[in-house]
Tab-separated table of C-alpha atoms in Angstrom:
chain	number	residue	atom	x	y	z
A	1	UNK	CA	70.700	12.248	115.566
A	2	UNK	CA	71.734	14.076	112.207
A	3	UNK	CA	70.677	17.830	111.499
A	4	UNK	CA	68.196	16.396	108.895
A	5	UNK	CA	65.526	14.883	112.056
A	6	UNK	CA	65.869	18.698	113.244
A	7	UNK	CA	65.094	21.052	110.862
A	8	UNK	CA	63.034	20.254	107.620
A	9	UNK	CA	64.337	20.136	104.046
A	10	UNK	CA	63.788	23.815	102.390
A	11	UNK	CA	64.647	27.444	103.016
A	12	UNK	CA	65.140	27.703	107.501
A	13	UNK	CA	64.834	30.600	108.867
A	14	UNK	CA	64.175	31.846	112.443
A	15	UNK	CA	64.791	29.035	115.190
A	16	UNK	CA	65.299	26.379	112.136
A	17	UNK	CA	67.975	28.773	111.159
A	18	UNK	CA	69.851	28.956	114.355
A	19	UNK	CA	69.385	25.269	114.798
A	20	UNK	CA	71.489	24.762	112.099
A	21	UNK	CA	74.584	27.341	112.588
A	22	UNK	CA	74.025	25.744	116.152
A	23	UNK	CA	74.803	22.530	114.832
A	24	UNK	CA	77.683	23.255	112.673
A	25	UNK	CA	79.103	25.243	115.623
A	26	UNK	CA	78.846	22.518	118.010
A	27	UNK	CA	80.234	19.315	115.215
A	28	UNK	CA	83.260	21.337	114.255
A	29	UNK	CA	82.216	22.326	110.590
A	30	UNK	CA	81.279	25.339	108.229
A	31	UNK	CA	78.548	25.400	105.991
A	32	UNK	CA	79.789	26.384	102.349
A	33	UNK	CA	78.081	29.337	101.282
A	34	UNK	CA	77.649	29.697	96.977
A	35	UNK	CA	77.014	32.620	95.129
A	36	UNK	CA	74.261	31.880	92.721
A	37	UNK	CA	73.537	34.108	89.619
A	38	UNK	CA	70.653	31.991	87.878
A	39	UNK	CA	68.686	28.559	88.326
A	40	UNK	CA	71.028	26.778	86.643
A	41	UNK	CA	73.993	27.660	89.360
A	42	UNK	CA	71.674	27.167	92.244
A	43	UNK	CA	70.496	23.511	91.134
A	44	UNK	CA	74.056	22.713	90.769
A	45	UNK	CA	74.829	23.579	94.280
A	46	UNK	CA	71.710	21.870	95.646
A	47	UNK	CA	72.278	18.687	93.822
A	48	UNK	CA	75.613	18.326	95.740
A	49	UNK	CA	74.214	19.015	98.647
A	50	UNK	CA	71.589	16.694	98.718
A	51	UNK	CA	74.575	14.068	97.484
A	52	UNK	CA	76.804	14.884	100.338
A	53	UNK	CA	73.666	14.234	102.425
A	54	UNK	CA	74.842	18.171	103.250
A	55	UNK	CA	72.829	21.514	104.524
A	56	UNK	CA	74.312	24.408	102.378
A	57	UNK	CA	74.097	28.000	102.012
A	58	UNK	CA	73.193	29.908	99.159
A	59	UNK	CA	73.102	33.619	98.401
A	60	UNK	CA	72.584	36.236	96.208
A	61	UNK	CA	75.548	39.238	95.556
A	62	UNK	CA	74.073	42.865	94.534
A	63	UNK	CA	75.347	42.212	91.150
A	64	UNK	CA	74.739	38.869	91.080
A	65	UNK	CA	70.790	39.560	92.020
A	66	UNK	CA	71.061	41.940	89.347
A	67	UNK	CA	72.150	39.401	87.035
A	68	UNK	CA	69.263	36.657	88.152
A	69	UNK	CA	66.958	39.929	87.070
A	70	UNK	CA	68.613	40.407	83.470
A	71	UNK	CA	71.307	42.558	82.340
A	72	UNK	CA	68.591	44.188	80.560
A	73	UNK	CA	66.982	45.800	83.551
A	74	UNK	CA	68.112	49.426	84.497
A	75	UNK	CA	69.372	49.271	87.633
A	76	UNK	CA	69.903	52.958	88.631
A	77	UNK	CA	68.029	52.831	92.183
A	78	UNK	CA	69.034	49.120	92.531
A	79	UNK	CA	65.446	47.522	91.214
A	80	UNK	CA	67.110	45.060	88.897
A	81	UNK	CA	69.087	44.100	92.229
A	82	UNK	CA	66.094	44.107	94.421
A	83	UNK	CA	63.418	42.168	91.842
A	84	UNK	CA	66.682	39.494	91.145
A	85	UNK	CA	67.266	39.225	94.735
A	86	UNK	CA	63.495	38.811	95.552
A	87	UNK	CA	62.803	36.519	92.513
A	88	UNK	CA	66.033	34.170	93.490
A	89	UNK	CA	64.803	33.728	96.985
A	90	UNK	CA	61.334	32.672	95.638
A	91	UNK	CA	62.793	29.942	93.378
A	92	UNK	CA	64.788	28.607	95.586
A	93	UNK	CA	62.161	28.382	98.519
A	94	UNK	CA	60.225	26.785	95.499
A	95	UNK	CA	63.001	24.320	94.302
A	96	UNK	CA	64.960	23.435	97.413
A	97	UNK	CA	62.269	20.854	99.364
A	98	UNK	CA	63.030	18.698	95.565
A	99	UNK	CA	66.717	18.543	96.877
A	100	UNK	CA	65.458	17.254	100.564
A	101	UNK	CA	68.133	19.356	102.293
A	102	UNK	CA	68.287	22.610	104.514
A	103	UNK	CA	68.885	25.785	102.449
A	104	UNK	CA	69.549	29.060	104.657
A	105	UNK	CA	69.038	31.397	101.395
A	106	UNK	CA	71.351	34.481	102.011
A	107	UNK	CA	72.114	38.119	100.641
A	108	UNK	CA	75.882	38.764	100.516
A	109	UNK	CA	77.823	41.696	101.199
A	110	UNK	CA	75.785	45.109	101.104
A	111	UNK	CA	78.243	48.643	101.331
A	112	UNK	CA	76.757	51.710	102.800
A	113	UNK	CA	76.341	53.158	98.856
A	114	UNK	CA	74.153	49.785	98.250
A	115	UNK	CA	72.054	50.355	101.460
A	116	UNK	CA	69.048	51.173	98.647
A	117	UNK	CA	69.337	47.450	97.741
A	118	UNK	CA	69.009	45.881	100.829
A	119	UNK	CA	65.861	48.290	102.318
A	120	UNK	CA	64.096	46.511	99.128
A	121	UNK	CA	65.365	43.190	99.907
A	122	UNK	CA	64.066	43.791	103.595
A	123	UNK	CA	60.616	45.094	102.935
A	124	UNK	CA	60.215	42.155	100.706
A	125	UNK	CA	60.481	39.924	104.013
A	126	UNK	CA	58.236	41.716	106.056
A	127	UNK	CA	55.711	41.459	103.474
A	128	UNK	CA	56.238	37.639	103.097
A	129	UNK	CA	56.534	37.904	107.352
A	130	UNK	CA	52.869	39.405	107.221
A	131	UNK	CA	51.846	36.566	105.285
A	132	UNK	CA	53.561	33.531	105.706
A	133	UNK	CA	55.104	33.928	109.551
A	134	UNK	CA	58.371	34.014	108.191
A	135	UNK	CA	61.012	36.225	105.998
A	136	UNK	CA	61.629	35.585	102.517
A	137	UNK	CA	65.346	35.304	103.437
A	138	UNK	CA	67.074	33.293	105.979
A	139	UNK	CA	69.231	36.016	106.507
A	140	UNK	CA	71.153	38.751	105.075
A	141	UNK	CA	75.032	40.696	105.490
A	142	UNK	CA	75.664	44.227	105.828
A	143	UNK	CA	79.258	44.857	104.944
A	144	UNK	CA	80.162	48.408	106.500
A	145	UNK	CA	83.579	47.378	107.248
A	146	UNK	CA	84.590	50.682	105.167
A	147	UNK	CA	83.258	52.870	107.865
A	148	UNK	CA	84.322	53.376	111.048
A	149	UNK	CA	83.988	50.816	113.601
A	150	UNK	CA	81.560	53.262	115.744
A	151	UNK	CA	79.199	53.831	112.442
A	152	UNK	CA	79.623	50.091	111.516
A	153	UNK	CA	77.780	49.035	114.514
A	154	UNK	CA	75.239	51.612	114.717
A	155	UNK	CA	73.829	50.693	111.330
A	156	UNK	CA	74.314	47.528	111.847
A	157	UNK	CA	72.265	47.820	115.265
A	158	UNK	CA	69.732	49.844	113.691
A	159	UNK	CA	68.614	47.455	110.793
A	160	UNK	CA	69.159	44.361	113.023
A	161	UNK	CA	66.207	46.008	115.189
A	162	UNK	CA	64.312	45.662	112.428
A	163	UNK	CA	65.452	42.240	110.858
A	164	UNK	CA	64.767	40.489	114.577
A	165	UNK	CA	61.073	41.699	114.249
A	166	UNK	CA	60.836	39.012	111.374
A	167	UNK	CA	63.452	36.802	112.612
A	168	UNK	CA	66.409	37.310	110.104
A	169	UNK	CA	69.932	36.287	110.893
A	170	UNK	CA	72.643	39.318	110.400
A	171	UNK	CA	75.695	38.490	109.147
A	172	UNK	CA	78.166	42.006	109.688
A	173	UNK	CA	81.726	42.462	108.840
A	174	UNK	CA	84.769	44.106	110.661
A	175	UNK	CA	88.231	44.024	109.151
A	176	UNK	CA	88.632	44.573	105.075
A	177	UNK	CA	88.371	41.679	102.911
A	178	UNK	CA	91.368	42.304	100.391
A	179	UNK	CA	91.429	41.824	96.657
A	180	UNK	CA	88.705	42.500	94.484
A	181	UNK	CA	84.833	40.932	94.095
A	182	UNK	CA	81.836	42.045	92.576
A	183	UNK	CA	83.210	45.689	91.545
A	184	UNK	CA	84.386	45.943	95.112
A	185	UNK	CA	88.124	46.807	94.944
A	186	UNK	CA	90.260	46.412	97.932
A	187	UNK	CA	93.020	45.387	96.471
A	188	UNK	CA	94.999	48.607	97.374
A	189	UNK	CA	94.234	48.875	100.846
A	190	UNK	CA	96.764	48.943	104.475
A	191	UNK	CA	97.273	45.338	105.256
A	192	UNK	CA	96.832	46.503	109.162
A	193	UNK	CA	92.925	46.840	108.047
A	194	UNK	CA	92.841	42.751	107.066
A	195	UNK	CA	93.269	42.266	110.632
A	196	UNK	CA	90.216	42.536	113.365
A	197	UNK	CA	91.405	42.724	116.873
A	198	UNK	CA	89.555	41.138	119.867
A	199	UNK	CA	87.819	44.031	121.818
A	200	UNK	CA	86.319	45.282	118.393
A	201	UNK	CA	84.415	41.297	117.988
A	202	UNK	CA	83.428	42.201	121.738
A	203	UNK	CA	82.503	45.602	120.955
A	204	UNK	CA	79.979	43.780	118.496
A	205	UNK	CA	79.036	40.856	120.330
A	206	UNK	CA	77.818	43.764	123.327
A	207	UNK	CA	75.923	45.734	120.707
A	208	UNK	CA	74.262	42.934	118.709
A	209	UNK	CA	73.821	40.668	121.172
A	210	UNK	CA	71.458	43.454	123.180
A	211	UNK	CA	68.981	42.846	120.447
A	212	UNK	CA	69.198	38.988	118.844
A	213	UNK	CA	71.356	36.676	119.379
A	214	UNK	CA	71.006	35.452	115.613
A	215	UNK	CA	73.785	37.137	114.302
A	216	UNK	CA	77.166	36.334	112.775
A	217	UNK	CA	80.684	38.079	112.385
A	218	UNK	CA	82.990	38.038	109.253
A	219	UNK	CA	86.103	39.153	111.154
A	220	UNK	CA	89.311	39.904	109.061
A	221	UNK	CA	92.060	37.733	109.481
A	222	UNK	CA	94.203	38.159	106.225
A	223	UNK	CA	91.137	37.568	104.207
A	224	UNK	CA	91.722	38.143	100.178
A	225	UNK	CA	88.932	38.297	97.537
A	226	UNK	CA	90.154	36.370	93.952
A	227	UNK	CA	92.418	33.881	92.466
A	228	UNK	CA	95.657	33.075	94.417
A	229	UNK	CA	98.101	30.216	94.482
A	230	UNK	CA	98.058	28.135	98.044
A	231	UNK	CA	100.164	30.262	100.627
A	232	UNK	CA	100.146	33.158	98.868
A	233	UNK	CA	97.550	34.889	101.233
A	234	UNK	CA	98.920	35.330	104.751
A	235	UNK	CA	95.618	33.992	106.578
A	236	UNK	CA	95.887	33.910	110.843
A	237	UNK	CA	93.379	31.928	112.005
A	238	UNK	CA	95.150	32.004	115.232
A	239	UNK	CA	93.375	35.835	115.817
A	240	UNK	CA	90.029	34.009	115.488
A	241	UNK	CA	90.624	31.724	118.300
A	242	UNK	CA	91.794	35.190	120.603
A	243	UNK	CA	88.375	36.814	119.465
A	244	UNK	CA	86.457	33.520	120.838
A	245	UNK	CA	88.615	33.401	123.839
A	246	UNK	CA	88.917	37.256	124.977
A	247	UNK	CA	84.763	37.087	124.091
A	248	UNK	CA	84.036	33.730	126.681
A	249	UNK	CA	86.270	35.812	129.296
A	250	UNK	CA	84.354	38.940	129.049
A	251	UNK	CA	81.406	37.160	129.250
A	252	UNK	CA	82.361	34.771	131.978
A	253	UNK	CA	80.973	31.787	129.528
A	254	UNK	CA	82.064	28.203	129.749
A	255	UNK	CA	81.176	28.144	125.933
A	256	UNK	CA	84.800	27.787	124.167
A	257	UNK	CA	82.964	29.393	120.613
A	258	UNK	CA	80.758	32.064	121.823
A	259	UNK	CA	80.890	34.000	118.559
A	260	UNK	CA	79.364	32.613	115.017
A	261	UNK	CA	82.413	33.466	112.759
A	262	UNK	CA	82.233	33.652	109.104
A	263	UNK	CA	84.978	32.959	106.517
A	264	UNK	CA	85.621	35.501	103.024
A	265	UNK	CA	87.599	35.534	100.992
A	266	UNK	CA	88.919	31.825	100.500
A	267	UNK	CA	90.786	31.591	97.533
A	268	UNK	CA	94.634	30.595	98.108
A	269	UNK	CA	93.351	29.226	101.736
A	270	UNK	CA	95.730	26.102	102.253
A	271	UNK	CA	93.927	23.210	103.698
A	272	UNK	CA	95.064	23.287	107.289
A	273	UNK	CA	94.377	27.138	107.794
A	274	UNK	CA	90.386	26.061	106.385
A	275	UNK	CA	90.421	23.469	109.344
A	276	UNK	CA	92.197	25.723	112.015
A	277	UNK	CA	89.499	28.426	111.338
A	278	UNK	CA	86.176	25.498	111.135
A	279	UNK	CA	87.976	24.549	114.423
A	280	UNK	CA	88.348	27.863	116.094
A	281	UNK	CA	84.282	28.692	115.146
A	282	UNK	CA	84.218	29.439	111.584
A	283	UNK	CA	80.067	27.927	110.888
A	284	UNK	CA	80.112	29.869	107.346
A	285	UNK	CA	82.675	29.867	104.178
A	286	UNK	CA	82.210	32.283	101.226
A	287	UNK	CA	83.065	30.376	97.991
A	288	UNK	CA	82.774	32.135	94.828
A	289	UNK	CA	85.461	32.495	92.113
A	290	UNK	CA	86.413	28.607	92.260
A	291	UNK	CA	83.035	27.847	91.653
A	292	UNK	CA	82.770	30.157	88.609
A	293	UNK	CA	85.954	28.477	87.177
A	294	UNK	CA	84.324	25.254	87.849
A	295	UNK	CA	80.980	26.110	85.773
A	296	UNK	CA	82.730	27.748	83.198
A	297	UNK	CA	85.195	24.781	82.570
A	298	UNK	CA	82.021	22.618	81.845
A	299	UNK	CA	81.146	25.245	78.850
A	300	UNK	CA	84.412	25.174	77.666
A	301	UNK	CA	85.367	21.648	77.429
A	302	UNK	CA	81.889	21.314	75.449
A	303	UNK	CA	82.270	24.019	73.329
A	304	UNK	CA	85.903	22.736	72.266
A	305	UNK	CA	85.133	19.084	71.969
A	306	UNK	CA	81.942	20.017	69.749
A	307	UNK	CA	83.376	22.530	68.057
A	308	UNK	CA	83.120	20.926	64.834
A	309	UNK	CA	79.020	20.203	65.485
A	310	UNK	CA	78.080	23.561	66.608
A	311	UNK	CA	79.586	25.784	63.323
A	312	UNK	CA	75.950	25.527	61.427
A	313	UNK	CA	72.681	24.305	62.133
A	314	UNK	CA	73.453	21.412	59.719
A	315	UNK	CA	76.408	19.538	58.724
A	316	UNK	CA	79.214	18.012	60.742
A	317	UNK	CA	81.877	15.489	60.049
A	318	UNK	CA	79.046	13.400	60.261
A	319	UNK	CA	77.603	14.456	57.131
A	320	UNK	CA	76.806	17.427	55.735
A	321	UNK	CA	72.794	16.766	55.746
A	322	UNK	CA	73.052	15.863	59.621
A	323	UNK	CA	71.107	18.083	62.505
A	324	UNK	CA	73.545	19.362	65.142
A	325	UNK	CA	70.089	20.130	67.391
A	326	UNK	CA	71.148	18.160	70.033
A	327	UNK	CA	74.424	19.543	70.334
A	328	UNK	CA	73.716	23.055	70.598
A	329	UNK	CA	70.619	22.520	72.620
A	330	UNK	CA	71.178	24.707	75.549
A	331	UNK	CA	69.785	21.638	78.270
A	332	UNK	CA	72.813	19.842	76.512
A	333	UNK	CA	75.885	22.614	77.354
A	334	UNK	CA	74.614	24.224	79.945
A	335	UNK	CA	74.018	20.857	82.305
A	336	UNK	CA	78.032	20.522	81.343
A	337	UNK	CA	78.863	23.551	83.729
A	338	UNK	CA	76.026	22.224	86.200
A	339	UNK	CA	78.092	18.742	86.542
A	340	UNK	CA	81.631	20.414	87.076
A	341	UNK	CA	79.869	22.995	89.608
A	342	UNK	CA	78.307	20.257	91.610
A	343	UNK	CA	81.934	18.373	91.339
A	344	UNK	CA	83.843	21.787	92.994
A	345	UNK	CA	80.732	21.996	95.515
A	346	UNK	CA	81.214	18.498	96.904
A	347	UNK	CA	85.133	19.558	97.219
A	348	UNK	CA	83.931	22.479	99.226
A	349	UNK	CA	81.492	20.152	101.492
A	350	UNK	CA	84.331	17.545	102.287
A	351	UNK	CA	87.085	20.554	102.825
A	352	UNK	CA	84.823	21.916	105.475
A	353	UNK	CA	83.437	18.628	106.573
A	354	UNK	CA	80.338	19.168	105.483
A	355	UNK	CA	79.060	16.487	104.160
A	356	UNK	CA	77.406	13.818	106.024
A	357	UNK	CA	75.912	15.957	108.424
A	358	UNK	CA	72.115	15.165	107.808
């Protein structure tokens, strides 16, 4: 019986939610998770889902919800971030039963300074909690990994009090994603802080686990933000297999994957460390910057092929009184970065075995 007779096509959240991390957990794969920055991006990744017959995760960045707003809304106190984050989560929960496939609709990484942004994202689900029974979101990631490991779990504790009330998964991180995202630069820091050791995951898992047991753990293991050659980032997805196993000792659990582990920073993964971390409990993969190269190369191929068509209004080496309309007609180039999106998506859904899975 495929996930798709257990949960229902659309934004999951709450039990549907868990059903599905539950399921990738227990079938050996990781759900791709795609940064989205307007409807066009998030159609592309749903239409390869619902080709891959896949679930798939999308979410908004701070920036990137900023973006889905319009650069031209101040964004001092984070309100561009908030109404982008807020409107994207509506569209998709509007667009995504179309696709026919599970959607767990996600906030990415949120620093202490950004804290602002996510309060807004969360009162926005306990309003739609109040009305509908559910949160807006599936579930949201606080990224404290900055802080100490003793203030990292207090907030993290303290807002995933909250976030159970309405059911919301919590994604956390501990360990320092390297390189640089989203005007987050770690590209400078002490390589010892890529690395998460085992009693800080149980450390966690004892904290968290006191108050939901819908959460999730990005734990470092050489992660790198940005655009790297294969085996040029020194992954060791052997430390996520000690976090499961010193975790299943502590808690005297015949469960081999105790902890829901989450993947950043993929870029310059090679293929075999991608399936030695899916294997050793990885349910979640952060894809980003391929899949902006991937949209962008649609644009570009169009815009150089046309070239010649797209200089005036009218005139080409057609003839000079011809129409170039259709050329420059923005449902013309932008469904050209759609199709090579959805083409890098389905990569990502057959890299972490994805697809099929409904």
């Amino acid at each position: 019986m495929g996930l798709g007779s257990q949960v229902p096509a659309g934004v999951v959240t709450g039990k549907n939610c868990v059903k599905v991390l539950e399921y990738a957990r227990e079938h050996g794969f990781a759900i791709p998770a795609f940064n989205v920055t307007s409807s066009s991006t998030v159609v592309a990744a749903l239409e390869a889902a619902r080709d891959t017959k896949s679930p798939v995760i999308l979410q908004v960045s701070q920036g990137g919800a900023a973006f889905f707003a319009g650069k031209g809304v101040k964004n001092g106190n984070q309100e561009a971030s908030i109404a982008g984050a807020v409107a994207a989560a509506h569209y998709v929960r509007a667009i995504a039963p179309t696709y026919g496939v599970p959607v767990i609709m996600h906030s990415d990484h949120c620093a202490k300074k950004l804290l602002p942004w996510f309060d807004g994202m969360l009162e926005a689900d306990e309003a739609y909690f109040k009305k509908e029974g559910e949160p807006l979101f599936s579930s949201h990631m606080l990224d404290l990994s900055e802080e100490s490991k003793e203030e990292n779990i207090e907030i993290c504790a303290k807002y995933f009090e909250r976030m159970a009330k309405v059911d919301l998964w919590l994604e956390m991180e501990i360990g320092i994603t390297g390189g640089e995202e989203d005007g987050v630069d770690n590209t400078s820091v002490d390589n010892n802080s890529l690395y998460t050791q085992p009693e800080d995951i149980w450390d966690i898992y004892k904290a968290l686990s006191a108050i939901s047991p819908m959460f999730s753990i990005a734990a470092g293991f050489g992660n790198v933000h940005g655009v790297y050659k294969p085996g040029n980032v020194k992954l060791r997805p052997e430390l996520l297999e000690k976090h499961q196993a010193y975790t299943k000792e502590q808690l005297k659990s015949e469960n081999d994957k105790p902890v829901f582990l989450v993947f950043h920073g993929g870029s310059g993964s090679t293929k075999d460390e991608i399936t030695r971390a899916v294997k050793a409990g990885v349910v979640k993969m952060n894809i980003d910057t391929d899949t902006q190269w991937a949209y962008m190369e649609g644009f570009r191929d169009y815009f150089l092929g046309k070239q010649d068509y797209l200089k005036t209004q009218v005139g080409n080496p057609d003839g000079e009184d011809k129409p170039n309309k259709k050329y420059y007609d923005p449902r013309v180039w932008v469904r050209k970065g759609e199709e090579t999106m959805t083409t890098r998506v389905k990569e990502a859904f057959k890299d972490l075995l994805t697809e099929g899975n409904l």
